[in-house]
Amino acid sequence: MNVAGTITSSATPAQLHALGSDRGRLDGVGVLSDLVIDEVGLVRGRFTPTSVIKGTELDVVIRAGRVDAESAQLDVSGSRGPHRVDVALTIGYSPGEAGSRIAWSARVTVRGPLAGVGQRVVGDLATRAIGEVLEQAAAVADV
Amino acid sequence: MTAEQLTRPAATFTGRSVRRKEDDRLLKAQGEFGDDTPLARPGYLVFVRSPYASARITRIDTSRAAQVPGYLDALLPAEVEELTDPFMELQPPPGDAEVDRCLASNGVVRFVGEPVVAVVADSREAARDVAAAVVVDYEPLPHVVDARVAIEESAPLVHEQVGTNVAFEATYDWGDVDFALANADHVVEVDELHFHRFSSTPLECTAITAEYDAGTDSFTFTGGFATPQLAVLNLVGALRHPASRLRVVSKDFGGSFGVKINNHIPATAAGLLARRLGRPIRWTETRTEHHYAGGHGNERWFRNVKLAVQDDGTVLGVTYDALDDIGAYSRYEPLGAVIWTQVANACYQFKHVKVRYRSVYTNKGPVHPNRGYSRMQHMWLVERMMDLAARKLGFDPVAFRLQNYVQPEQYPYTTVNGCVYDSGDLPRSLRTALDLIDYTGARALQEQARGTGRRIGIGIGSTLDSGTNNFAQARLLNAHIPFSGNTEGGLVRIGADGSIYATTGGVAFGQGHETTVAQVVADLLGVTYDEVHVQRGSDSSLSAQTGFSGSYASQFAVTGIGAIRNAALKLVREVQLVAAATLGATPEEIELHGGTARVITDPERALPLAAVAGIVHFSPAELPSAVADEVGLVGRAVYRAPFELPDLERKYGNLTLTYATQVHACVLEIDEETGEVSILRYAAVDDCGTPINPMIIQGQVHGATAHGISAALFEHFGYDADGQLSAANFYDYHAATAADLPSFAYGNVVSPSPFTPIGAKGMGEGGGAPLHAICAGIQDAVGEDGIVLESFSPPERVLRLLRGHNLEKARVTR
């Protein structure tokens, strides 16, 4: 399924762009933890969104795709037990009144048991979770 | 009068609806199912399963899992490749290149739910946490979930090394279909029909306990193994362990209906971990796991279907191409490619049948035998075509069937491929079913409903339950498979105090074996039903079993009871020898009656069986040495079904011993606004020969009917284009409850089998009849507005039928 959202940030597009090359800053993103870069350059860690079902904790692998001054493409896989969510995320940032306007869209594919009953709610949950992590990332970009 | 007739007491229990011995403990929750037995220091196994339909495993990280409190071990695919051999494959090249192991093989997953890692922890909860902490990276690969696409050259290969997605292919050609089609007065053609996947839905999913005794280097596996000796063969092959040090045991288990024939696969992982950890390992399958990987019924596409019919209503024959979607691994398949031929004629006097059959791999859960295995699909196709032909050609659907049924006087009836239908009375069965639904009244009801927004349909489903396989049918797949015939074992003995014990090689999973065995033994030994103690469950190490032992293919009433009967007769002979020697008579003059062995002509001269036991066990010196040397009060016997090898070139010969019939009829109602189907009346008429326990038969018919109705209306293992199972648990997969079903009217016809020891036939697999009947009923209600070409009829499909669905796919070409 496809989901999308927009947020505003006080960080400038340049600051947001810089996040991609400053992984240390991502340690300040509360919903992400144990971040490491593995031997092939993938970012691995844990994602614990607070905006969805409490206690949801996913092992995530983030693969950066095309990144430029105005946008970034990321492939994110989150897994927990037999469940898996693959997200192809496109983030665009443009100057806003007090920083940046971030528009994102994602192709979300749910696999495993979550693909059954979870399909009914996963759109809302994914929208919230992606929005939450992007808001937190944007916040640390401005620090 | 023969010796047997002289000594056989009149049956007093066989044929009666005596209370089931098992029910007392089961209804008090005192049964011992797979997960019930307490264990010392158990390790709990949980599988980490693939979320992808097809993917390469690029990385497995168990480091964090190992930190979870309670973690004990993790078994990886690479270890399985090193420690085990692949499970045996039945199919010849190229399909035999398939590699199937207890964890994903060759670094590739092939269906959603395939086990990838097996983890063990010291509690079930910890094991789940450990599994959740295992991180597996995948590189998605192209996948295929539609058998029609899978056979195309450009389709992704499920098993790269096989080189094709066709695991097995054969053409069956009996009679001369081409001539029949060319010369018949009418030909009815349908482009494509589809039989869907659904679950056996055992009440208890699988539970397996693996124990390893290092001192004796021996394994014991306890769980629901439907074919214990074949499980032993599979386990010793996979584990590279001697059969002499591997035992398979079952206690109570809650249903199989065929699917528990492949439990050696998860058991292999449990065995490896039990040996490595030196503690018992238990795996308890969840319903979700069962839906993913526990075995689906065969999904089949029928294409290019043609039925040849004469002006007078005589059906000459049928032909079609079958694509049997077996999922990602063949496992018990492609036996389905020959099993259907047991009922090539279905219920009818066809002279010509031609089928091109392909067993096709897809990236879906593997299929396992499921109630009515492989025959149900063919018979559904035939029933749909009979129904359509009657409608398209203007024949009355009842008269059309009555005319074409195998007639009572034609039995034993040899089918187009040399199978022999033993007995039956299909016309009487159908008339009984129609009486039970008040057919005439139902037609009147149908007329009254016209124009009200509710449509009434009347459906008929005729089916056969072929039982007691000739395992030589496997040679039709692969001439090198050294199987033929069929046997079962049984053991009946008298203990030191005169207690009577019976052990069957069969495996009970709800059929009431303890009851029916006791009924037969009691009659032969002249004791009461309560005096016969029947061992619960099965044990591969006991001499009651033969290689084919187990419960499958509707055979226990023939093979299991046949073996027990033979064993009891041996025991009778021993008792006669002892009593004759003691009472001063000849063995032929002794009969067993009322718990004694007595002289027929002088009943006052009698020995209680306990006295016979006392002499044999404690005072053999009283007996002549010839008797004492021969008698141990143990009757062990085998029942051998009288089969011969089929002609492999012609694919001709008898493949099964008995044919129980089920004729069902229903009256249903369709809500034109919602497409919802309500069953107003339902009748099931069974004919399984001489009944051993009519109550048990009726219970099995009831269960099979509920299963079939549920499959027709509610149950479907659908996959989306991504290869995800859309009904992975009971939230999404609805198995009918009592609230969904009408009260069933039951009737029976008794046509004793001339081929079996007491005239009984195996039964319980009549699950296909409801699918046939409901599809026919929906067709009858829909009329000319649409054509029912799918076995699954959810409301949305019924609505489409009311709007012209499938009209373009069926035609009368002549």
Short mmCIF file of C-alpha atoms in Angstrom, two decimals, chain A residues 34 38-39 42 44 46 57 59 61 77 79-84 86 109-117 119-120, chain B residues 48-52 59 64 112 129 131-138 288 292 720 722 724-726 728-729 731-732:
data_model
loop_
_atom_site.label_atom_id
_atom_site.label_comp_id
_atom_site.label_asym_id
_atom_site.label_seq_id
_atom_site.Cartn_x
_atom_site.Cartn_y
_atom_site.Cartn_z
CA ASP A 34 21.40 0.50 18.96
CA ASP A 38 27.35 -3.04 9.31
CA GLU A 39 30.12 -4.41 7.14
CA LEU A 42 23.73 -0.79 5.99
CA ARG A 44 20.99 -1.49 11.55
CA ARG A 46 15.89 -1.00 16.56
CA GLU A 57 9.73 -3.03 18.53
CA ASP A 59 14.72 -4.70 14.09
CA VAL A 61 17.81 -2.32 8.35
CA SER A 77 13.00 -3.28 6.43
CA SER A 79 11.06 -7.29 11.33
CA ARG A 80 9.77 -8.78 14.51
CA GLY A 81 9.36 -12.52 14.77
CA PRO A 82 7.54 -13.78 11.70
CA HIS A 83 6.31 -10.31 10.78
CA ARG A 84 8.07 -8.03 8.37
CA ASP A 86 9.33 -3.38 3.91
CA THR A 109 4.64 -4.00 1.98
CA VAL A 110 3.60 -6.16 4.90
CA ARG A 111 4.69 -9.77 5.07
CA GLY A 112 4.14 -12.75 7.30
CA PRO A 113 1.14 -13.06 9.62
CA LEU A 114 0.89 -9.29 9.75
CA ALA A 115 -0.09 -9.43 6.09
CA GLY A 116 -3.37 -11.00 7.10
CA VAL A 117 -5.17 -9.34 9.94
CA GLN A 119 -3.51 -5.30 6.57
CA ARG A 120 -6.58 -3.71 8.02
CA VAL B 48 11.70 -18.50 12.76
CA ARG B 49 9.77 -18.45 9.52
CA SER B 50 10.13 -16.75 6.19
CA PRO B 51 8.03 -13.67 5.51
CA TYR B 52 8.87 -13.94 1.79
CA ARG B 59 22.42 -13.16 6.64
CA ARG B 64 21.00 -10.84 20.20
CA VAL B 112 5.83 -17.61 3.36
CA ASP B 129 11.22 -14.00 22.48
CA ALA B 131 12.77 -16.28 17.83
CA ALA B 132 11.68 -12.67 17.66
CA ALA B 133 15.26 -11.57 18.29
CA VAL B 134 16.72 -13.57 15.41
CA VAL B 135 17.42 -11.25 12.51
CA VAL B 136 17.34 -12.72 9.04
CA ASP B 137 18.14 -10.68 5.97
CA TYR B 138 16.63 -11.67 2.68
CA THR B 288 -1.01 -19.66 12.27
CA TYR B 292 1.26 -21.56 6.70
CA ASP B 720 -2.12 -12.35 -2.79
CA ASP B 722 3.03 -11.08 -3.28
CA GLN B 724 1.23 -13.72 1.25
CA LEU B 725 -1.39 -16.01 2.74
CA SER B 726 -4.49 -13.94 3.33
CA ALA B 728 -3.19 -17.11 8.30
CA ASN B 729 -5.32 -17.55 11.41
CA TYR B 731 -9.48 -14.34 12.51
CA ASP B 732 -9.30 -14.37 8.73
#
